[in-house]
CSV table of C-alpha atoms and ligand atoms in Angstrom, one decimal:
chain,number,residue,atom,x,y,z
A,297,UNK,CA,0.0,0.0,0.0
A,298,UNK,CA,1.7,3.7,-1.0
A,299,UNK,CA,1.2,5.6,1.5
A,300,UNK,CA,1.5,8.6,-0.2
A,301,UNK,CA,-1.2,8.0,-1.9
A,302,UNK,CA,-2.7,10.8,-0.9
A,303,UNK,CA,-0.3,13.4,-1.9
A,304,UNK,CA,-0.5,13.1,-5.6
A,305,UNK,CA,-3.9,11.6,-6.3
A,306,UNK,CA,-4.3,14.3,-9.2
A,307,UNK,CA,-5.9,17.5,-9.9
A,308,UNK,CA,-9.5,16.6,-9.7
A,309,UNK,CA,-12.2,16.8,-6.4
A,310,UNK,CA,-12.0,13.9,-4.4
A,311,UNK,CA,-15.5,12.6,-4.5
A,312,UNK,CA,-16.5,11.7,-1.1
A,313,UNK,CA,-19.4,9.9,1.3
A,314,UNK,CA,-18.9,10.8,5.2
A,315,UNK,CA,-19.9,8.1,7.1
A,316,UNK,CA,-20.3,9.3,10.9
A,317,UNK,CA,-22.3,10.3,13.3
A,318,UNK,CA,-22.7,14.6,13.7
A,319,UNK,CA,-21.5,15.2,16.8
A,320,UNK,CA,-19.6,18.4,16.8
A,321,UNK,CA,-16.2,17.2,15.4
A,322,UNK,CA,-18.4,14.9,12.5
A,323,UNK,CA,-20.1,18.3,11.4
A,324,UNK,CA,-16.7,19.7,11.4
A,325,UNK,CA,-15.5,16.9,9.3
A,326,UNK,CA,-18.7,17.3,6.7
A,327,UNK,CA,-18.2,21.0,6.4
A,328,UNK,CA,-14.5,19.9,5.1
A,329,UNK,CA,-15.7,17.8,3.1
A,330,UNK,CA,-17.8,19.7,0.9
A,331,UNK,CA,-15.1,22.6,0.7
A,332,UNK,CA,-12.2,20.8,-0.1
A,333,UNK,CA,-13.7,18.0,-2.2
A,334,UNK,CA,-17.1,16.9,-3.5
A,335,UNK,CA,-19.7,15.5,-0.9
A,336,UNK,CA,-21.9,13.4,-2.6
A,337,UNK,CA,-23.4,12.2,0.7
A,338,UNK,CA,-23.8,11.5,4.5
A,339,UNK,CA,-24.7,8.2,6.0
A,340,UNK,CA,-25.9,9.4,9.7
A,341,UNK,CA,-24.2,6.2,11.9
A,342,UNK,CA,-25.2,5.7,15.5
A,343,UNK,CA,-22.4,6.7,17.9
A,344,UNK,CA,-22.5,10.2,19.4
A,345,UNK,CA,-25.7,9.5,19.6
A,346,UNK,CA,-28.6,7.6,17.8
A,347,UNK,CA,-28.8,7.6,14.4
A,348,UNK,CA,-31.9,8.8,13.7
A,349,UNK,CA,-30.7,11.9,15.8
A,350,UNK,CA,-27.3,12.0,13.8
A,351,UNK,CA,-29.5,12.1,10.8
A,352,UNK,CA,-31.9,14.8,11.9
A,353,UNK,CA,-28.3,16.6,12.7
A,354,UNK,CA,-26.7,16.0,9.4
A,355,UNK,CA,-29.9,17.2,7.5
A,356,UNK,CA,-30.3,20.5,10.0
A,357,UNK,CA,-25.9,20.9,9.1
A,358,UNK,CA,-25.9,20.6,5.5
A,359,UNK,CA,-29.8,23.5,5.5
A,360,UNK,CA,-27.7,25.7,7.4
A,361,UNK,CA,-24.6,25.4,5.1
A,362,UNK,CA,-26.8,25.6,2.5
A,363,UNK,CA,-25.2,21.7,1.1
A,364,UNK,CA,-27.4,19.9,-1.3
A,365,UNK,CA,-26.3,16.4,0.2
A,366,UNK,CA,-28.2,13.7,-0.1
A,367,UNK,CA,-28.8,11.5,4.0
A,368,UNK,CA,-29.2,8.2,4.3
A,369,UNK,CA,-29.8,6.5,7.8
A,370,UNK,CA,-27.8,4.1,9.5
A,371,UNK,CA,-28.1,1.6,11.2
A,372,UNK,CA,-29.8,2.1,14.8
A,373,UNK,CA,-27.4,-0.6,16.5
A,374,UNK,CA,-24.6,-2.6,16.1
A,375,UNK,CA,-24.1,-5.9,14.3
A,376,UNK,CA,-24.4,-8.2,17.3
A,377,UNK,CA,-27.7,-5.7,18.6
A,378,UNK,CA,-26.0,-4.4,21.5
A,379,UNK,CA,-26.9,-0.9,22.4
A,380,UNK,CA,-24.7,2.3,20.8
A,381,UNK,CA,-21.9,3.3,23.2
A,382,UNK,CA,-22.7,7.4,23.4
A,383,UNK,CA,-21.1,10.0,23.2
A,384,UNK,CA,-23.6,12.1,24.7
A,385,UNK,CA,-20.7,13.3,27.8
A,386,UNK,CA,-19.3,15.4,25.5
A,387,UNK,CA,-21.8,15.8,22.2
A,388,UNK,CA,-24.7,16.3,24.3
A,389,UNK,CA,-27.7,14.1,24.5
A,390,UNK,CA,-29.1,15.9,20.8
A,391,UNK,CA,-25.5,15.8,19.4
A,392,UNK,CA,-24.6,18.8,18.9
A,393,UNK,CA,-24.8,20.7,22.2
A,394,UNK,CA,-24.2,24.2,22.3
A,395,UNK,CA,-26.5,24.8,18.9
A,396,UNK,CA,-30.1,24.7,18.0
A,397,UNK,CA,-30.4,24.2,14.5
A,398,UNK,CA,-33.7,24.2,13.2
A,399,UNK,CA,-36.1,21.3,12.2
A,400,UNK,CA,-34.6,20.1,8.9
A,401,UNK,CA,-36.6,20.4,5.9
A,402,UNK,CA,-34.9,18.6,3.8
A,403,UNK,CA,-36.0,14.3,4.3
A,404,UNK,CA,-33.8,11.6,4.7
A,405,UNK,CA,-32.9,9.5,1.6
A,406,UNK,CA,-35.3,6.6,0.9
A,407,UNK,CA,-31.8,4.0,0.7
A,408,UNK,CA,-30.7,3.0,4.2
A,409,UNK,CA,-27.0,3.8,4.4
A,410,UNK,CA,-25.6,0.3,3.4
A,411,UNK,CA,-27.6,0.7,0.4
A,412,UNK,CA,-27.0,4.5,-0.4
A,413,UNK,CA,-23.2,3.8,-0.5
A,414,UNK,CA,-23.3,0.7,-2.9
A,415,UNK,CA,-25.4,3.0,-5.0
A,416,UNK,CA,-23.0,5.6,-5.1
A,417,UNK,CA,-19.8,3.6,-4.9
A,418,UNK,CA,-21.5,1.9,-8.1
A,419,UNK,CA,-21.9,4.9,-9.9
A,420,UNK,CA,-18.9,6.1,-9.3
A,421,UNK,CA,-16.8,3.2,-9.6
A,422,UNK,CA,-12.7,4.2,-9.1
A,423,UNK,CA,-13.4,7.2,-7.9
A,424,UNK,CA,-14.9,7.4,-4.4
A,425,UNK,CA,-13.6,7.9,-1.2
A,426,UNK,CA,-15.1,7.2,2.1
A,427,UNK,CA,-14.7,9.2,5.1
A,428,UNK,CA,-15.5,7.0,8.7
A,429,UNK,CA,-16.0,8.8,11.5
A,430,UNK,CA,-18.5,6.8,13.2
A,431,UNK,CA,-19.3,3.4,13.8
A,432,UNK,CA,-18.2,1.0,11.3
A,433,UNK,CA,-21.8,-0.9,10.9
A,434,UNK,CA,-23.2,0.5,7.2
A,435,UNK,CA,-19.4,0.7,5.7
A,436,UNK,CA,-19.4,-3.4,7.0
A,437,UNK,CA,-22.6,-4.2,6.0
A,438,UNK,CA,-22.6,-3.0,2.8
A,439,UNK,CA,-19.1,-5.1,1.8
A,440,UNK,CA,-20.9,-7.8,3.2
A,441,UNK,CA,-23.9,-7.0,0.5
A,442,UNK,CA,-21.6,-5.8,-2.4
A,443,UNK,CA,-18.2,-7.1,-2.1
A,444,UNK,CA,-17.5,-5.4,-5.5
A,445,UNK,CA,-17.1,-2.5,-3.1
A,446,UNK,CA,-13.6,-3.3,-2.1
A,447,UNK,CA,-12.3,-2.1,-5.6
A,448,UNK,CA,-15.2,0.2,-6.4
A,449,UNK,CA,-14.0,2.7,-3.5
A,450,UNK,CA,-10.8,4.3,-4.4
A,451,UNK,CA,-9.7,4.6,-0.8
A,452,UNK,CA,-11.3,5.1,3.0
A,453,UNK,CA,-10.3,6.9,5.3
A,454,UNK,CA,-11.1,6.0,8.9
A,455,UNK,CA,-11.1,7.6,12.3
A,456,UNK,CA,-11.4,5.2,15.3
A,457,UNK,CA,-9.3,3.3,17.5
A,458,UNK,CA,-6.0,3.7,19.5
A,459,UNK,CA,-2.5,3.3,19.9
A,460,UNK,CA,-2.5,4.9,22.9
A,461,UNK,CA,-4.8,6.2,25.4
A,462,UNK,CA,-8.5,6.0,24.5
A,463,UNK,CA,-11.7,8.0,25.2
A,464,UNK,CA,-14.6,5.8,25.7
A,465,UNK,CA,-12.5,3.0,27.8
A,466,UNK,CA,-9.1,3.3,28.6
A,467,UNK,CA,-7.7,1.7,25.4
A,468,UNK,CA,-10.7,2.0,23.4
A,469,UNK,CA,-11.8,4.6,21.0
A,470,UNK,CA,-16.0,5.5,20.8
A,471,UNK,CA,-15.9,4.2,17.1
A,472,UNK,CA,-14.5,1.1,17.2
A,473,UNK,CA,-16.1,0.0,20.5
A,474,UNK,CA,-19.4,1.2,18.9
A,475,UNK,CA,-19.1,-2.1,17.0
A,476,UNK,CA,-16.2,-4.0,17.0
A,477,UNK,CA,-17.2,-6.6,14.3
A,478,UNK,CA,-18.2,-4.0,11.9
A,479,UNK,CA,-14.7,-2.4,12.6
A,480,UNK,CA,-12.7,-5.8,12.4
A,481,UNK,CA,-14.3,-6.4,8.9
A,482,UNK,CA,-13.3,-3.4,7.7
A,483,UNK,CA,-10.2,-3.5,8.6
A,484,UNK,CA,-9.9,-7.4,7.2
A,485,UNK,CA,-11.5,-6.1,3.8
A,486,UNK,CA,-8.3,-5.3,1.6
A,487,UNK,CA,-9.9,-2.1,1.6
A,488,UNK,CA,-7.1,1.1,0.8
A,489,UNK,CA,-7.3,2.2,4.3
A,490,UNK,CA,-5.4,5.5,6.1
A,491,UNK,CA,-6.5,4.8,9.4
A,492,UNK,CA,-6.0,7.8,12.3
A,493,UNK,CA,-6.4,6.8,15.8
A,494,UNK,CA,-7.4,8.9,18.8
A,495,UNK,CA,-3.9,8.9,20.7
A,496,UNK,CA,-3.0,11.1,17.6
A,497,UNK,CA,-6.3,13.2,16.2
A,498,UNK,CA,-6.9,14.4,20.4
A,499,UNK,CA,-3.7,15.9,20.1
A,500,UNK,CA,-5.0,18.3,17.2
A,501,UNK,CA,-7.8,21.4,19.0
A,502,UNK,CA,-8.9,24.2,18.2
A,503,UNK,CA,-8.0,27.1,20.9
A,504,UNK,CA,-9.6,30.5,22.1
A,505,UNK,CA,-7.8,32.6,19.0
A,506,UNK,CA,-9.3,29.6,16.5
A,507,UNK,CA,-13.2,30.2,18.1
A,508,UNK,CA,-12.6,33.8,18.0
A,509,UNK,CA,-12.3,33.8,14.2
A,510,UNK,CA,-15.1,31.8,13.5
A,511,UNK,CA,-17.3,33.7,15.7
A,512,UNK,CA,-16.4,36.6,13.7
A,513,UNK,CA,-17.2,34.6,10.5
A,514,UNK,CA,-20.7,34.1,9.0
A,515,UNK,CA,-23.6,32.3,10.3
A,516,UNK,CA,-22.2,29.2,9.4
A,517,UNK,CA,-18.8,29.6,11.9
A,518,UNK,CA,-20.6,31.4,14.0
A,519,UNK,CA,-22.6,28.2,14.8
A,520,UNK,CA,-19.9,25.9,14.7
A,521,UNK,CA,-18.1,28.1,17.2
A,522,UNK,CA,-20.9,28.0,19.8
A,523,UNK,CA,-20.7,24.2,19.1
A,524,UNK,CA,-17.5,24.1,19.5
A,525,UNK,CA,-16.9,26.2,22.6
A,526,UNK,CA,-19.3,23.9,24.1
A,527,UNK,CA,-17.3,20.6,22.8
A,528,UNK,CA,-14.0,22.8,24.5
A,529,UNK,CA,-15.7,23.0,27.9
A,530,UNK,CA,-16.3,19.3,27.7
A,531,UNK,CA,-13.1,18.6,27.2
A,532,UNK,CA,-11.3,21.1,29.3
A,533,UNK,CA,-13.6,19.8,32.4
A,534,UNK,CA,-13.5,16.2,31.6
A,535,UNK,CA,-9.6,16.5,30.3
A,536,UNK,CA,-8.3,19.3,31.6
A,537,UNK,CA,-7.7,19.8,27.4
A,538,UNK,CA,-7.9,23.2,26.6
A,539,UNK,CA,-9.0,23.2,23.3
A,540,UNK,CA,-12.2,21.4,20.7
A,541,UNK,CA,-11.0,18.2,19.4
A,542,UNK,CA,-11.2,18.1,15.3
A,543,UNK,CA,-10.6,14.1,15.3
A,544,UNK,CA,-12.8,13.7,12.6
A,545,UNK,CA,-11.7,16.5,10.3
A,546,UNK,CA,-8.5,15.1,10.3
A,547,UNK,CA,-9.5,11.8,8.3
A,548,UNK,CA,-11.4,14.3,5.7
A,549,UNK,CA,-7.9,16.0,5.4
A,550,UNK,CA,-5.7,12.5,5.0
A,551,UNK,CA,-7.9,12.2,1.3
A,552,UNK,CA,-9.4,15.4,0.5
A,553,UNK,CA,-7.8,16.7,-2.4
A,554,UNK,CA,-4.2,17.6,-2.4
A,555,UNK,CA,-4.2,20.3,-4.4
A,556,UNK,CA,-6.8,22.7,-1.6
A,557,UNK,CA,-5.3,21.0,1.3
A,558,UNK,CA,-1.3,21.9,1.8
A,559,UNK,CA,0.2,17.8,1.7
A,560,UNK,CA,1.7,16.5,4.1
A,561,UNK,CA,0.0,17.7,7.1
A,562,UNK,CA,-0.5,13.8,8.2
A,563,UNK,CA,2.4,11.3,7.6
A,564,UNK,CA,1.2,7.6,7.2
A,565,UNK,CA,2.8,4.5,7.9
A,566,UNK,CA,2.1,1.1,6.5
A,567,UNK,CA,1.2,-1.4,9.6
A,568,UNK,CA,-0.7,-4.5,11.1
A,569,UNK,CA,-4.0,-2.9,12.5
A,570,UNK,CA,-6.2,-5.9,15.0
A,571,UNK,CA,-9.3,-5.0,16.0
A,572,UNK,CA,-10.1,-6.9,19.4
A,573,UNK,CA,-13.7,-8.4,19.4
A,574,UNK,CA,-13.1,-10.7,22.3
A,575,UNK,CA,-15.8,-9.6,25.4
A,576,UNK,CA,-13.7,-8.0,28.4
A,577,UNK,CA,-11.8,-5.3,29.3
A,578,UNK,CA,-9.9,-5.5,25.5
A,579,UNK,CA,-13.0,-5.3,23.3
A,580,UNK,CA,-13.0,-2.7,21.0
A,581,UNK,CA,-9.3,-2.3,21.3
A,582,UNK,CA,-7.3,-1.8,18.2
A,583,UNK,CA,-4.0,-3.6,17.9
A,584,UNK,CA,-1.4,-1.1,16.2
A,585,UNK,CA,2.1,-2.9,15.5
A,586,UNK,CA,4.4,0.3,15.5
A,587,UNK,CA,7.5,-1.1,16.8
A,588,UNK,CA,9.0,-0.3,13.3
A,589,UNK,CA,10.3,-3.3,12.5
A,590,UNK,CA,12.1,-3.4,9.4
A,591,UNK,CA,14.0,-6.7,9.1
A,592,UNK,CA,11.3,-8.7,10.3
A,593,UNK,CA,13.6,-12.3,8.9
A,594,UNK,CA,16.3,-11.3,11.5
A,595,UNK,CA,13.0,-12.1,14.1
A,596,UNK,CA,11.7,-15.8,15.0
A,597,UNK,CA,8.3,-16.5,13.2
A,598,UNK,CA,6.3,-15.8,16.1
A,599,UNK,CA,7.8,-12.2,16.8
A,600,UNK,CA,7.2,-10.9,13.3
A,601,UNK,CA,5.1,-8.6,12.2
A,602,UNK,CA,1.5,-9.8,10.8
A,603,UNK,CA,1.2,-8.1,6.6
A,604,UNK,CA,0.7,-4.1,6.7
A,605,UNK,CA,-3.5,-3.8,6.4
A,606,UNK,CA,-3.6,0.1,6.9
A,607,UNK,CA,-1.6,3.0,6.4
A,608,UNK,CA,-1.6,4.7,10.0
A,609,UNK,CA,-1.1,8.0,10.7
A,610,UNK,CA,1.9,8.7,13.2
A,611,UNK,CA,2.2,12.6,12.6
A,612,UNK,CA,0.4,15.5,11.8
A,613,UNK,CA,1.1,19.2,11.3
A,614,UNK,CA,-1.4,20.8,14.0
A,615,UNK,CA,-0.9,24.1,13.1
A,616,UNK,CA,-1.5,23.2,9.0
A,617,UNK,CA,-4.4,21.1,10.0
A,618,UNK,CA,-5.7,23.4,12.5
A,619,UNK,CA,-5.6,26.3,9.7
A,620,UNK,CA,-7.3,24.5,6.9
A,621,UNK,CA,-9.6,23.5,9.1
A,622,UNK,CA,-10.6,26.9,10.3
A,623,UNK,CA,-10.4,28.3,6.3
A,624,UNK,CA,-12.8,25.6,5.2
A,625,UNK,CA,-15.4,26.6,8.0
A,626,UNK,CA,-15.0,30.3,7.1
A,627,UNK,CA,-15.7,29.5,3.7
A,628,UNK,CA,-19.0,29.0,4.5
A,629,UNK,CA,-21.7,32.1,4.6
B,979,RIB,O1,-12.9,9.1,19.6
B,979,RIB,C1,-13.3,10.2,18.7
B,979,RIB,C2,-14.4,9.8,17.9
B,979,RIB,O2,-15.5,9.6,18.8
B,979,RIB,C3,-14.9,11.0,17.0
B,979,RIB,O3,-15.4,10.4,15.8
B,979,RIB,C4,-16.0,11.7,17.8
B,979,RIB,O4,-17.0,12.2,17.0
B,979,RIB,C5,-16.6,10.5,18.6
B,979,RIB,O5,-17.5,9.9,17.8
B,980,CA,CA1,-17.6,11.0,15.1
């Protein structure tokens, strides 16, 4: 897998489908999206919150953006049926806590999300990138519907997981743990994957000088800086983090098109990436080999490292990311 793939993918606008669940740093991500490449869609996961109420958020998003993006639904729970980890502690039980957007008028696609993206992955076959920054159910179901999928999509980018510390448990990130299965097949699907992990994107906020631009922005940053302050005070009480987490941004910026987004502001390795579906205190852990082994015949057979699956992201430019993220939301009127 090149893992500069994403540096020189050519001159055109990456076509892409978010899959997540809006959530502050999801609607970040979608705004992104649609400015630096061409959003063709949102499938509304559960994760943050239900997915009926990340749909109702991602249709109120793209009315005040004024986005003509087609919504589909997710599904409501996990593969196995257990009930959606939330992320309510820091989203707010609506999802988007510190803004009331008004009752969407736009309705949902007909497709539920599995379907919407085989649709769209069809009719764009080569060409589309996905953008997961929920839980992994849809993206898994619809590889297990269309497996044609796997070299439809031109690449997916993926935030979830941890090689480090986590949010939701202490090793575990919300997305993954959201449904494990649906992350492990993903991850087993030969899929292109750049994969960014939570002990990396937490490290990437927006401060007091960031908000202060947007709130002097249009109606559009203006309301994402109420949501974000909001997100900020979350994490500064919960944390002691002074600063709104953009995790999800970050994946759109990994693919988004090189030419509008300054390369090289994440730095990808290829690795092994295990997704831990075993009940107990590991489920929903993700199993990053980063010891940088690079004679792996000098090891015995049992210390080697498994075949690279993902490129993982091991740096990022904050203060490039940061900025393109804050031009992209001040794009907006
Ligand atoms: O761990 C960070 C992830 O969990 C982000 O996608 C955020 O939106 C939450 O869903
Ligand atoms: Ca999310």
């Amino acid at each position: 897998m090149d893992a500069s793939w994403n540096q020189d993918h050519g001159r055109t606008m990456t076509k892409l489908v978010v899959m997540g669940d809006p959530g502050v740093d999801d609607a970040v991500a979608i705004l992104c999206a649609a400015h630096f490449g061409t959003l063709l869609g949102i499938v509304a996961t559960h994760g943050n919150a239900p997915a009926e109420v990340t749909a109702r958020n991602a249709l109120a998003l793209c009315e005040r953006a004024g986005l003509e993006v087609p919504v589909a639904r997710g599904c409501p729970r996990s593969l196995m049926g257990e009930g959606t980890v939330s992320g309510a502690a820091f989203h707010g039980s609506a999802g988007l806590a510190g803004v009331a957007l008004p009752e969407p008028k736009q309705a949902l696609d007909p497709r539920c999300g599995a379907q919407f993206l085989i649709e769209t992955a069809s009719a764009h076959r080569g060409e589309l990138v996905v953008v997961v920054t929920g839980a992994h159910t849809d993206l898994a179901l619809a590889l297990r519907l269309e497996p044609r999928l796997v070299s439809w999509l031109r690449a997916v980018a993926v935030m979830g997981g941890t090689a480090g510390p986590g949010n939701a448990r202490p090793m575990a990130c919300l997305n993954v743990l959201a449904d494990p299965e649906a992350a492990a097949i993903v991850a087993t699907s030969g899929l292109p994957l750049f994969w960014l992990g939570y002990e990396l994107t937490r490290t990437v906020v927006l401060g007091e000088a960031e908000l202060v631009r947007l709130e002097e922005g249009g109606k559009v940053a203006r309301t994402m800086a109420a949501a974000l302050r909001a997100y900020r005070e979350r994490y500064r009480r919960v944390y002691g983090i002074d600063g709104a987490p953009i995790h999800d941004a970050l994946a759109v910026l990994a693919l988004a098109l090189a030419e509008r987004v300054p390369p090289g502001i994440l730095r990808f390795v290829p690795t092994a990436l295990e997704v831990v579906c075993a009940h107990g205190p590991a489920r929903g852990m993700t199993i990053v080999d980063l010891r940088g082994i690079v004679d792996a015949a000098a090891l015995p057979e049992d210390r080697r490292p498994r075949p690279p699956n993902v490129a993982y992201a091991v740096a990022v430019d904050r203060e490039a990311a940061v900025e393109a993220v804050v031009a992209a939301i001040l794009s907006y009127d």
